[in-house]
Amino acid sequence: MTLTEQTTERPEVRGVRRLSEPDPASRGRGGQRFLLVGLTLASVYSLFPVWWLIVAATKDRTALYQSNGLWFSGWHLWDNLQQVFTYQDGIFLRWTANSFLYAGVGSLGGTLIALATGYGLARFDFPGRNAIFACVVGSFLIPIALLTLPLYLLFSAIGMVDTPWAMLIPCLINPFSVYLAKVYTEATIPYELLEAARIDGAGELRIFFSIVLRMMTTGGATVFLLAFVNTWNAFFLPLTVLRGKENWTLNLGLYNWTGTRLESGIDLTGLVLTGALLSIVPMAIMMVAMRRYWRTGVTLGALK
């Protein structure tokens, strides 16, 4: 045996067992179980208030305070609904119509402006484009509450306080919607298509309304849905710029009913809970009806 062979050979050590490496499949299953448990807890945490609200809306005033808050005690939902729709001459229906006006019209106009702005920032080269986009992104750092007082002073100076315009105009401008529209335009609208349309003689307005808007249906639906939910849930802005009850939103009206107990001693807790349950129905319907649009749009934005 040569010297090289002697040095390369290693004696076997008996009684020593090599530790086996963990199976990648088992590690994957462990991660899936952890993720499943986390998602289950998050779902329970998110649905718990909705369940409590549904149960509370089916009770009368006595059962609301004396029974288990997480389970039914009688069925008085229809009576509560009738009281909500008839109290104060049906002012709840007026608040619902106002919320649909502010959220629907404001979000629709804001979506159109955001798509046009995002398209312009993504597909046109002009001086100051990067600075404008930097301002759009930087505006995310400004809380909406800080803009409420300047908006009130501005609307008060031009006589728009306590009018629908005081809610509609702020809804038309949303920097985050502009950012989403720009990202979606860069991912879906090729330069070659726009150049081909210009060669065929189409103007910029025709290109935008006939081609760009049709290709941005998914992104536009996502922008509209986010803006609708944001406006529907708005509270501080309508509290500041709206005074008369006939112009209030649902959130502001239910807040006023909550304070009635302190002012006049009338307990409207049952009406407030039933009205709160009704206020989430339009958003739930909107989410279900547009799920195929916003799911694709949110995924694309995350990948981008």
PDB file of C-alpha atoms in Angstrom, residues 10-302:
ATOM      1  CA  ARG A  10     -10.074   6.770   7.059  1.00  0.00           C
ATOM      2  CA  PRO A  11     -11.054   4.165   9.587  1.00  0.00           C
ATOM      3  CA  GLU A  12     -14.696   3.640  10.235  1.00  0.00           C
ATOM      4  CA  VAL A  13     -15.876   4.791  13.635  1.00  0.00           C
ATOM      5  CA  ARG A  14     -18.339   2.375  15.079  1.00  0.00           C
ATOM      6  CA  GLY A  15     -21.203   3.502  17.261  1.00  0.00           C
ATOM      7  CA  VAL A  16     -21.429   6.929  15.654  1.00  0.00           C
ATOM      8  CA  ARG A  17     -24.548   7.593  13.631  1.00  0.00           C
ATOM      9  CA  ARG A  18     -24.899  10.514  11.215  1.00  0.00           C
ATOM     10  CA  LEU A  19     -27.867  12.777  11.857  1.00  0.00           C
ATOM     11  CA  SER A  20     -30.350  12.669   9.005  1.00  0.00           C
ATOM     12  CA  GLU A  21     -31.183  15.924   7.253  1.00  0.00           C
ATOM     13  CA  PRO A  22     -34.789  17.194   7.625  1.00  0.00           C
ATOM     14  CA  ASP A  23     -37.128  16.329   4.820  1.00  0.00           C
ATOM     15  CA  PRO A  24     -37.967  19.429   2.699  1.00  0.00           C
ATOM     16  CA  ALA A  25     -41.533  18.156   2.292  1.00  0.00           C
ATOM     17  CA  SER A  26     -42.032  17.985   6.055  1.00  0.00           C
ATOM     18  CA  ARG A  27     -40.672  21.505   6.452  1.00  0.00           C
ATOM     19  CA  GLY A  28     -43.089  22.685   3.777  1.00  0.00           C
ATOM     20  CA  ARG A  29     -46.019  21.055   5.544  1.00  0.00           C
ATOM     21  CA  GLY A  30     -44.996  22.666   8.817  1.00  0.00           C
ATOM     22  CA  GLY A  31     -44.929  26.093   7.182  1.00  0.00           C
ATOM     23  CA  GLN A  32     -48.325  25.490   5.615  1.00  0.00           C
ATOM     24  CA  ARG A  33     -49.806  24.525   8.975  1.00  0.00           C
ATOM     25  CA  PHE A  34     -48.365  27.644  10.581  1.00  0.00           C
ATOM     26  CA  LEU A  35     -49.748  29.791   7.776  1.00  0.00           C
ATOM     27  CA  LEU A  36     -53.149  28.105   8.025  1.00  0.00           C
ATOM     28  CA  VAL A  37     -53.311  28.711  11.774  1.00  0.00           C
ATOM     29  CA  GLY A  38     -52.329  32.352  11.306  1.00  0.00           C
ATOM     30  CA  LEU A  39     -54.943  32.914   8.607  1.00  0.00           C
ATOM     31  CA  THR A  40     -57.595  31.214  10.737  1.00  0.00           C
ATOM     32  CA  LEU A  41     -56.845  33.450  13.707  1.00  0.00           C
ATOM     33  CA  ALA A  42     -56.854  36.538  11.501  1.00  0.00           C
ATOM     34  CA  SER A  43     -60.212  35.514   9.994  1.00  0.00           C
ATOM     35  CA  VAL A  44     -61.740  34.959  13.425  1.00  0.00           C
ATOM     36  CA  TYR A  45     -60.400  38.295  14.621  1.00  0.00           C
ATOM     37  CA  SER A  46     -61.850  40.067  11.562  1.00  0.00           C
ATOM     38  CA  LEU A  47     -65.250  38.349  11.633  1.00  0.00           C
ATOM     39  CA  PHE A  48     -65.772  38.549  15.392  1.00  0.00           C
ATOM     40  CA  PRO A  49     -67.083  42.176  15.387  1.00  0.00           C
ATOM     41  CA  VAL A  50     -69.379  41.387  12.437  1.00  0.00           C
ATOM     42  CA  TRP A  51     -70.827  38.389  14.286  1.00  0.00           C
ATOM     43  CA  TRP A  52     -71.375  40.485  17.410  1.00  0.00           C
ATOM     44  CA  LEU A  53     -73.088  43.174  15.334  1.00  0.00           C
ATOM     45  CA  ILE A  54     -75.408  40.659  13.661  1.00  0.00           C
ATOM     46  CA  VAL A  55     -76.387  39.157  17.007  1.00  0.00           C
ATOM     47  CA  ALA A  56     -76.923  42.560  18.637  1.00  0.00           C
ATOM     48  CA  ALA A  57     -79.126  43.777  15.772  1.00  0.00           C
ATOM     49  CA  THR A  58     -81.625  40.931  16.442  1.00  0.00           C
ATOM     50  CA  LYS A  59     -82.242  41.863  20.104  1.00  0.00           C
ATOM     51  CA  ASP A  60     -84.570  44.264  21.797  1.00  0.00           C
ATOM     52  CA  ARG A  61     -83.358  46.792  24.361  1.00  0.00           C
ATOM     53  CA  THR A  62     -83.721  44.484  27.366  1.00  0.00           C
ATOM     54  CA  ALA A  63     -81.940  41.517  25.789  1.00  0.00           C
ATOM     55  CA  LEU A  64     -79.201  43.813  24.497  1.00  0.00           C
ATOM     56  CA  TYR A  65     -78.021  44.551  28.015  1.00  0.00           C
ATOM     57  CA  GLN A  66     -78.999  41.418  29.932  1.00  0.00           C
ATOM     58  CA  SER A  67     -78.292  38.488  27.585  1.00  0.00           C
ATOM     59  CA  ASN A  68     -75.118  36.937  26.215  1.00  0.00           C
ATOM     60  CA  GLY A  69     -73.579  39.330  23.742  1.00  0.00           C
ATOM     61  CA  LEU A  70     -72.349  36.578  21.435  1.00  0.00           C
ATOM     62  CA  TRP A  71     -75.574  34.632  21.035  1.00  0.00           C
ATOM     63  CA  PHE A  72     -79.163  35.300  20.065  1.00  0.00           C
ATOM     64  CA  SER A  73     -81.931  36.072  22.540  1.00  0.00           C
ATOM     65  CA  GLY A  74     -85.216  36.380  20.694  1.00  0.00           C
ATOM     66  CA  TRP A  75     -85.640  37.681  17.164  1.00  0.00           C
ATOM     67  CA  HIS A  76     -86.496  41.367  16.893  1.00  0.00           C
ATOM     68  CA  LEU A  77     -84.602  42.224  13.716  1.00  0.00           C
ATOM     69  CA  TRP A  78     -87.684  43.192  11.718  1.00  0.00           C
ATOM     70  CA  ASP A  79     -88.928  45.463  14.498  1.00  0.00           C
ATOM     71  CA  ASN A  80     -85.519  47.119  14.709  1.00  0.00           C
ATOM     72  CA  LEU A  81     -85.435  47.636  10.943  1.00  0.00           C
ATOM     73  CA  GLN A  82     -88.871  49.231  11.004  1.00  0.00           C
ATOM     74  CA  GLN A  83     -87.795  51.599  13.760  1.00  0.00           C
ATOM     75  CA  VAL A  84     -84.629  52.556  11.879  1.00  0.00           C
ATOM     76  CA  PHE A  85     -86.524  53.382   8.682  1.00  0.00           C
ATOM     77  CA  THR A  86     -89.304  55.326  10.424  1.00  0.00           C
ATOM     78  CA  TYR A  87     -87.430  57.185  13.158  1.00  0.00           C
ATOM     79  CA  GLN A  88     -87.333  60.969  12.605  1.00  0.00           C
ATOM     80  CA  ASP A  89     -89.462  60.657   9.449  1.00  0.00           C
ATOM     81  CA  GLY A  90     -87.069  58.221   7.782  1.00  0.00           C
ATOM     82  CA  ILE A  91     -83.937  60.350   8.042  1.00  0.00           C
ATOM     83  CA  PHE A  92     -81.859  57.154   7.834  1.00  0.00           C
ATOM     84  CA  LEU A  93     -82.851  56.710   4.186  1.00  0.00           C
ATOM     85  CA  ARG A  94     -81.751  60.279   3.473  1.00  0.00           C
ATOM     86  CA  TRP A  95     -78.379  59.602   5.061  1.00  0.00           C
ATOM     87  CA  THR A  96     -78.045  56.438   2.995  1.00  0.00           C
ATOM     88  CA  ALA A  97     -78.772  58.355  -0.204  1.00  0.00           C
ATOM     89  CA  ASN A  98     -76.206  60.989   0.765  1.00  0.00           C
ATOM     90  CA  SER A  99     -73.555  58.329   1.378  1.00  0.00           C
ATOM     91  CA  PHE A 100     -74.247  56.780  -2.014  1.00  0.00           C
ATOM     92  CA  LEU A 101     -74.035  60.213  -3.638  1.00  0.00           C
ATOM     93  CA  TYR A 102     -70.727  61.144  -2.027  1.00  0.00           C
ATOM     94  CA  ALA A 103     -69.120  57.708  -2.377  1.00  0.00           C
ATOM     95  CA  GLY A 104     -70.527  56.833  -5.793  1.00  0.00           C
ATOM     96  CA  VAL A 105     -70.229  60.096  -7.713  1.00  0.00           C
ATOM     97  CA  GLY A 106     -67.058  61.203  -5.931  1.00  0.00           C
ATOM     98  CA  SER A 107     -65.308  57.873  -6.436  1.00  0.00           C
ATOM     99  CA  LEU A 108     -66.372  57.648 -10.079  1.00  0.00           C
ATOM    100  CA  GLY A 109     -65.061  61.128 -10.860  1.00  0.00           C
ATOM    101  CA  GLY A 110     -61.941  60.538  -8.785  1.00  0.00           C
ATOM    102  CA  THR A 111     -61.271  57.278 -10.628  1.00  0.00           C
ATOM    103  CA  LEU A 112     -61.512  58.967 -14.032  1.00  0.00           C
ATOM    104  CA  ILE A 113     -59.154  61.758 -12.942  1.00  0.00           C
ATOM    105  CA  ALA A 114     -56.726  59.272 -11.388  1.00  0.00           C
ATOM    106  CA  LEU A 115     -56.627  57.097 -14.524  1.00  0.00           C
ATOM    107  CA  ALA A 116     -56.028  60.109 -16.745  1.00  0.00           C
ATOM    108  CA  THR A 117     -53.299  61.447 -14.444  1.00  0.00           C
ATOM    109  CA  GLY A 118     -51.619  58.081 -14.061  1.00  0.00           C
ATOM    110  CA  TYR A 119     -51.708  57.535 -17.806  1.00  0.00           C
ATOM    111  CA  GLY A 120     -50.159  60.936 -18.424  1.00  0.00           C
ATOM    112  CA  LEU A 121     -47.357  60.353 -15.904  1.00  0.00           C
ATOM    113  CA  ALA A 122     -46.615  56.893 -17.284  1.00  0.00           C
ATOM    114  CA  ARG A 123     -46.762  57.413 -21.052  1.00  0.00           C
ATOM    115  CA  PHE A 124     -45.916  61.101 -21.684  1.00  0.00           C
ATOM    116  CA  ASP A 125     -42.507  62.702 -21.368  1.00  0.00           C
ATOM    117  CA  PHE A 126     -42.668  66.336 -20.294  1.00  0.00           C
ATOM    118  CA  PRO A 127     -40.574  68.650 -18.112  1.00  0.00           C
ATOM    119  CA  GLY A 128     -41.192  68.181 -14.413  1.00  0.00           C
ATOM    120  CA  ARG A 129     -42.752  64.720 -14.694  1.00  0.00           C
ATOM    121  CA  ASN A 130     -40.473  63.190 -12.082  1.00  0.00           C
ATOM    122  CA  ALA A 131     -41.034  66.133  -9.740  1.00  0.00           C
ATOM    123  CA  ILE A 132     -44.800  65.791 -10.055  1.00  0.00           C
ATOM    124  CA  PHE A 133     -44.644  62.075  -9.365  1.00  0.00           C
ATOM    125  CA  ALA A 134     -42.408  62.742  -6.354  1.00  0.00           C
ATOM    126  CA  CYS A 135     -45.035  65.148  -5.018  1.00  0.00           C
ATOM    127  CA  VAL A 136     -47.726  62.512  -5.532  1.00  0.00           C
ATOM    128  CA  VAL A 137     -45.737  59.924  -3.585  1.00  0.00           C
ATOM    129  CA  GLY A 138     -44.752  62.449  -0.916  1.00  0.00           C
ATOM    130  CA  SER A 139     -48.378  63.372  -0.323  1.00  0.00           C
ATOM    131  CA  PHE A 140     -48.903  59.878   1.144  1.00  0.00           C
ATOM    132  CA  LEU A 141     -47.084  61.156   4.230  1.00  0.00           C
ATOM    133  CA  ILE A 142     -49.742  63.797   4.920  1.00  0.00           C
ATOM    134  CA  PRO A 143     -52.642  62.438   7.022  1.00  0.00           C
ATOM    135  CA  ILE A 144     -56.105  63.250   5.741  1.00  0.00           C
ATOM    136  CA  ALA A 145     -57.024  64.746   9.120  1.00  0.00           C
ATOM    137  CA  LEU A 146     -54.422  67.494   8.664  1.00  0.00           C
ATOM    138  CA  LEU A 147     -56.114  68.614   5.441  1.00  0.00           C
ATOM    139  CA  THR A 148     -59.598  68.824   6.932  1.00  0.00           C
ATOM    140  CA  LEU A 149     -59.191  72.195   8.619  1.00  0.00           C
ATOM    141  CA  PRO A 150     -57.648  73.897   5.528  1.00  0.00           C
ATOM    142  CA  LEU A 151     -60.472  72.447   3.429  1.00  0.00           C
ATOM    143  CA  TYR A 152     -63.039  73.810   5.858  1.00  0.00           C
ATOM    144  CA  LEU A 153     -61.488  77.276   5.770  1.00  0.00           C
ATOM    145  CA  LEU A 154     -61.372  77.202   1.978  1.00  0.00           C
ATOM    146  CA  PHE A 155     -64.970  76.022   1.569  1.00  0.00           C
ATOM    147  CA  SER A 156     -66.130  78.506   4.192  1.00  0.00           C
ATOM    148  CA  ALA A 157     -64.514  81.356   2.251  1.00  0.00           C
ATOM    149  CA  ILE A 158     -66.285  80.408  -1.003  1.00  0.00           C
ATOM    150  CA  GLY A 159     -69.602  79.459   0.618  1.00  0.00           C
ATOM    151  CA  MET A 160     -69.536  75.682   0.090  1.00  0.00           C
ATOM    152  CA  VAL A 161     -69.764  74.574   3.719  1.00  0.00           C
ATOM    153  CA  ASP A 162     -72.785  72.338   4.394  1.00  0.00           C
ATOM    154  CA  THR A 163     -73.246  71.551   0.703  1.00  0.00           C
ATOM    155  CA  PRO A 164     -72.638  68.292  -1.200  1.00  0.00           C
ATOM    156  CA  TRP A 165     -69.717  69.945  -3.003  1.00  0.00           C
ATOM    157  CA  ALA A 166     -67.787  70.089   0.260  1.00  0.00           C
ATOM    158  CA  MET A 167     -67.709  66.271   0.178  1.00  0.00           C
ATOM    159  CA  LEU A 168     -67.519  65.675  -3.566  1.00  0.00           C
ATOM    160  CA  ILE A 169     -64.576  67.933  -4.403  1.00  0.00           C
ATOM    161  CA  PRO A 170     -62.091  66.316  -1.948  1.00  0.00           C
ATOM    162  CA  CYS A 171     -63.132  62.887  -3.248  1.00  0.00           C
ATOM    163  CA  LEU A 172     -62.009  63.803  -6.766  1.00  0.00           C
ATOM    164  CA  ILE A 173     -58.332  64.055  -5.754  1.00  0.00           C
ATOM    165  CA  ASN A 174     -56.634  60.957  -4.359  1.00  0.00           C
ATOM    166  CA  PRO A 175     -52.839  60.661  -4.710  1.00  0.00           C
ATOM    167  CA  PHE A 176     -52.818  56.945  -3.927  1.00  0.00           C
ATOM    168  CA  SER A 177     -55.281  56.317  -6.761  1.00  0.00           C
ATOM    169  CA  VAL A 178     -52.974  58.234  -9.102  1.00  0.00           C
ATOM    170  CA  TYR A 179     -50.061  56.053  -8.016  1.00  0.00           C
ATOM    171  CA  LEU A 180     -52.042  52.853  -8.629  1.00  0.00           C
ATOM    172  CA  ALA A 181     -53.148  54.112 -12.045  1.00  0.00           C
ATOM    173  CA  LYS A 182     -49.559  54.925 -13.049  1.00  0.00           C
ATOM    174  CA  VAL A 183     -48.299  51.501 -11.982  1.00  0.00           C
ATOM    175  CA  TYR A 184     -51.122  49.745 -13.819  1.00  0.00           C
ATOM    176  CA  THR A 185     -50.578  51.810 -16.969  1.00  0.00           C
ATOM    177  CA  GLU A 186     -46.893  50.918 -17.078  1.00  0.00           C
ATOM    178  CA  ALA A 187     -47.800  47.223 -16.819  1.00  0.00           C
ATOM    179  CA  THR A 188     -50.646  47.045 -19.339  1.00  0.00           C
ATOM    180  CA  ILE A 189     -50.398  49.863 -21.910  1.00  0.00           C
ATOM    181  CA  PRO A 190     -47.518  49.314 -24.404  1.00  0.00           C
ATOM    182  CA  TYR A 191     -45.920  52.219 -26.248  1.00  0.00           C
ATOM    183  CA  GLU A 192     -46.285  50.412 -29.579  1.00  0.00           C
ATOM    184  CA  LEU A 193     -50.072  50.366 -29.307  1.00  0.00           C
ATOM    185  CA  LEU A 194     -50.227  54.104 -28.670  1.00  0.00           C
ATOM    186  CA  GLU A 195     -47.877  54.849 -31.550  1.00  0.00           C
ATOM    187  CA  ALA A 196     -49.963  52.683 -33.882  1.00  0.00           C
ATOM    188  CA  ALA A 197     -53.097  54.577 -32.887  1.00  0.00           C
ATOM    189  CA  ARG A 198     -51.386  57.922 -33.516  1.00  0.00           C
ATOM    190  CA  ILE A 199     -50.191  56.754 -36.940  1.00  0.00           C
ATOM    191  CA  ASP A 200     -53.779  55.826 -37.798  1.00  0.00           C
ATOM    192  CA  GLY A 201     -54.786  59.411 -37.056  1.00  0.00           C
ATOM    193  CA  ALA A 202     -56.395  59.030 -33.628  1.00  0.00           C
ATOM    194  CA  GLY A 203     -56.176  62.005 -31.292  1.00  0.00           C
ATOM    195  CA  GLU A 204     -55.048  61.810 -27.704  1.00  0.00           C
ATOM    196  CA  LEU A 205     -58.565  62.063 -26.263  1.00  0.00           C
ATOM    197  CA  ARG A 206     -59.822  59.317 -28.554  1.00  0.00           C
ATOM    198  CA  ILE A 207     -56.858  57.110 -27.653  1.00  0.00           C
ATOM    199  CA  PHE A 208     -57.539  57.596 -23.958  1.00  0.00           C
ATOM    200  CA  PHE A 209     -61.310  57.026 -24.011  1.00  0.00           C
ATOM    201  CA  SER A 210     -61.421  54.358 -26.744  1.00  0.00           C
ATOM    202  CA  ILE A 211     -58.277  52.341 -26.034  1.00  0.00           C
ATOM    203  CA  VAL A 212     -56.665  53.150 -22.692  1.00  0.00           C
ATOM    204  CA  LEU A 213     -59.806  53.102 -20.554  1.00  0.00           C
ATOM    205  CA  ARG A 214     -60.920  49.768 -22.003  1.00  0.00           C
ATOM    206  CA  MET A 215     -57.547  48.192 -21.284  1.00  0.00           C
ATOM    207  CA  MET A 216     -57.513  49.622 -17.747  1.00  0.00           C
ATOM    208  CA  THR A 217     -60.855  48.159 -16.683  1.00  0.00           C
ATOM    209  CA  THR A 218     -59.328  45.975 -13.979  1.00  0.00           C
ATOM    210  CA  GLY A 219     -57.133  48.731 -12.590  1.00  0.00           C
ATOM    211  CA  GLY A 220     -59.978  51.237 -12.757  1.00  0.00           C
ATOM    212  CA  ALA A 221     -62.288  48.883 -10.873  1.00  0.00           C
ATOM    213  CA  THR A 222     -59.677  48.471  -8.151  1.00  0.00           C
ATOM    214  CA  VAL A 223     -59.155  52.224  -7.848  1.00  0.00           C
ATOM    215  CA  PHE A 224     -62.916  52.827  -7.751  1.00  0.00           C
ATOM    216  CA  LEU A 225     -63.505  50.184  -5.089  1.00  0.00           C
ATOM    217  CA  LEU A 226     -60.771  51.511  -2.797  1.00  0.00           C
ATOM    218  CA  ALA A 227     -62.011  55.075  -3.223  1.00  0.00           C
ATOM    219  CA  PHE A 228     -65.628  54.033  -2.608  1.00  0.00           C
ATOM    220  CA  VAL A 229     -64.791  52.243   0.644  1.00  0.00           C
ATOM    221  CA  ASN A 230     -62.624  55.157   1.803  1.00  0.00           C
ATOM    222  CA  THR A 231     -65.351  57.723   1.134  1.00  0.00           C
ATOM    223  CA  TRP A 232     -68.134  55.543   2.561  1.00  0.00           C
ATOM    224  CA  ASN A 233     -66.216  55.175   5.836  1.00  0.00           C
ATOM    225  CA  ALA A 234     -65.160  58.833   6.024  1.00  0.00           C
ATOM    226  CA  PHE A 235     -66.050  60.506   9.299  1.00  0.00           C
ATOM    227  CA  PHE A 236     -63.810  63.450  10.187  1.00  0.00           C
ATOM    228  CA  LEU A 237     -64.348  65.351   6.928  1.00  0.00           C
ATOM    229  CA  PRO A 238     -68.193  65.218   6.959  1.00  0.00           C
ATOM    230  CA  LEU A 239     -68.139  66.023  10.683  1.00  0.00           C
ATOM    231  CA  THR A 240     -66.264  69.231   9.853  1.00  0.00           C
ATOM    232  CA  VAL A 241     -67.883  70.465   6.641  1.00  0.00           C
ATOM    233  CA  LEU A 242     -71.497  69.255   7.054  1.00  0.00           C
ATOM    234  CA  ARG A 243     -73.871  70.854   9.554  1.00  0.00           C
ATOM    235  CA  GLY A 244     -77.491  70.196   8.626  1.00  0.00           C
ATOM    236  CA  LYS A 245     -78.906  66.708   9.207  1.00  0.00           C
ATOM    237  CA  GLU A 246     -80.227  66.537   5.661  1.00  0.00           C
ATOM    238  CA  ASN A 247     -76.649  66.472   4.285  1.00  0.00           C
ATOM    239  CA  TRP A 248     -75.119  64.034   6.762  1.00  0.00           C
ATOM    240  CA  THR A 249     -73.640  60.668   5.861  1.00  0.00           C
ATOM    241  CA  LEU A 250     -74.565  57.376   7.502  1.00  0.00           C
ATOM    242  CA  ASN A 251     -71.558  57.413   9.810  1.00  0.00           C
ATOM    243  CA  LEU A 252     -72.228  60.946  10.953  1.00  0.00           C
ATOM    244  CA  GLY A 253     -75.939  60.280  11.465  1.00  0.00           C
ATOM    245  CA  LEU A 254     -75.334  57.138  13.523  1.00  0.00           C
ATOM    246  CA  TYR A 255     -72.784  59.050  15.581  1.00  0.00           C
ATOM    247  CA  ASN A 256     -75.438  61.664  16.311  1.00  0.00           C
ATOM    248  CA  TRP A 257     -77.873  58.958  17.422  1.00  0.00           C
ATOM    249  CA  THR A 258     -75.211  57.613  19.770  1.00  0.00           C
ATOM    250  CA  GLY A 259     -74.932  60.977  21.515  1.00  0.00           C
ATOM    251  CA  THR A 260     -78.704  61.335  21.877  1.00  0.00           C
ATOM    252  CA  ARG A 261     -78.646  59.276  25.076  1.00  0.00           C
ATOM    253  CA  LEU A 262     -76.363  61.793  26.753  1.00  0.00           C
ATOM    254  CA  GLU A 263     -78.311  64.826  25.544  1.00  0.00           C
ATOM    255  CA  SER A 264     -81.959  63.798  25.976  1.00  0.00           C
ATOM    256  CA  GLY A 265     -81.788  60.495  27.845  1.00  0.00           C
ATOM    257  CA  ILE A 266     -83.262  58.508  24.927  1.00  0.00           C
ATOM    258  CA  ASP A 267     -81.416  55.239  24.399  1.00  0.00           C
ATOM    259  CA  LEU A 268     -81.011  54.594  20.653  1.00  0.00           C
ATOM    260  CA  THR A 269     -78.348  51.907  20.974  1.00  0.00           C
ATOM    261  CA  GLY A 270     -80.513  49.327  19.232  1.00  0.00           C
ATOM    262  CA  LEU A 271     -81.143  51.660  16.304  1.00  0.00           C
ATOM    263  CA  VAL A 272     -77.447  52.508  16.059  1.00  0.00           C
ATOM    264  CA  LEU A 273     -76.432  48.842  15.950  1.00  0.00           C
ATOM    265  CA  THR A 274     -79.084  47.973  13.376  1.00  0.00           C
ATOM    266  CA  GLY A 275     -78.102  50.973  11.269  1.00  0.00           C
ATOM    267  CA  ALA A 276     -74.435  49.992  11.515  1.00  0.00           C
ATOM    268  CA  LEU A 277     -75.313  46.522  10.252  1.00  0.00           C
ATOM    269  CA  LEU A 278     -77.176  48.025   7.309  1.00  0.00           C
ATOM    270  CA  SER A 279     -74.267  50.354   6.546  1.00  0.00           C
ATOM    271  CA  ILE A 280     -71.882  47.469   5.826  1.00  0.00           C
ATOM    272  CA  VAL A 281     -74.270  45.718   3.420  1.00  0.00           C
ATOM    273  CA  PRO A 282     -73.497  47.976   0.390  1.00  0.00           C
ATOM    274  CA  MET A 283     -69.746  47.500   0.827  1.00  0.00           C
ATOM    275  CA  ALA A 284     -70.153  43.740   1.122  1.00  0.00           C
ATOM    276  CA  ILE A 285     -72.234  43.671  -2.068  1.00  0.00           C
ATOM    277  CA  MET A 286     -69.652  45.856  -3.820  1.00  0.00           C
ATOM    278  CA  MET A 287     -66.780  43.591  -2.780  1.00  0.00           C
ATOM    279  CA  VAL A 288     -68.570  40.444  -3.945  1.00  0.00           C
ATOM    280  CA  ALA A 289     -69.741  41.960  -7.242  1.00  0.00           C
ATOM    281  CA  MET A 290     -66.287  43.318  -8.154  1.00  0.00           C
ATOM    282  CA  ARG A 291     -64.085  40.605  -6.664  1.00  0.00           C
ATOM    283  CA  ARG A 292     -62.752  39.397 -10.024  1.00  0.00           C
ATOM    284  CA  TYR A 293     -61.576  42.932 -10.825  1.00  0.00           C
ATOM    285  CA  TRP A 294     -60.018  44.055  -7.550  1.00  0.00           C
ATOM    286  CA  ARG A 295     -58.352  40.684  -6.873  1.00  0.00           C
ATOM    287  CA  THR A 296     -56.422  40.868 -10.150  1.00  0.00           C
ATOM    288  CA  GLY A 297     -55.632  44.544  -9.718  1.00  0.00           C
ATOM    289  CA  VAL A 298     -54.287  44.194  -6.177  1.00  0.00           C
ATOM    290  CA  THR A 299     -52.142  41.223  -7.209  1.00  0.00           C
ATOM    291  CA  LEU A 300     -50.670  43.120 -10.134  1.00  0.00           C
ATOM    292  CA  GLY A 301     -49.879  46.102  -7.929  1.00  0.00           C
ATOM    293  CA  ALA A 302     -48.130  43.860  -5.423  1.00  0.00           C
TER     294      ALA A 302
END
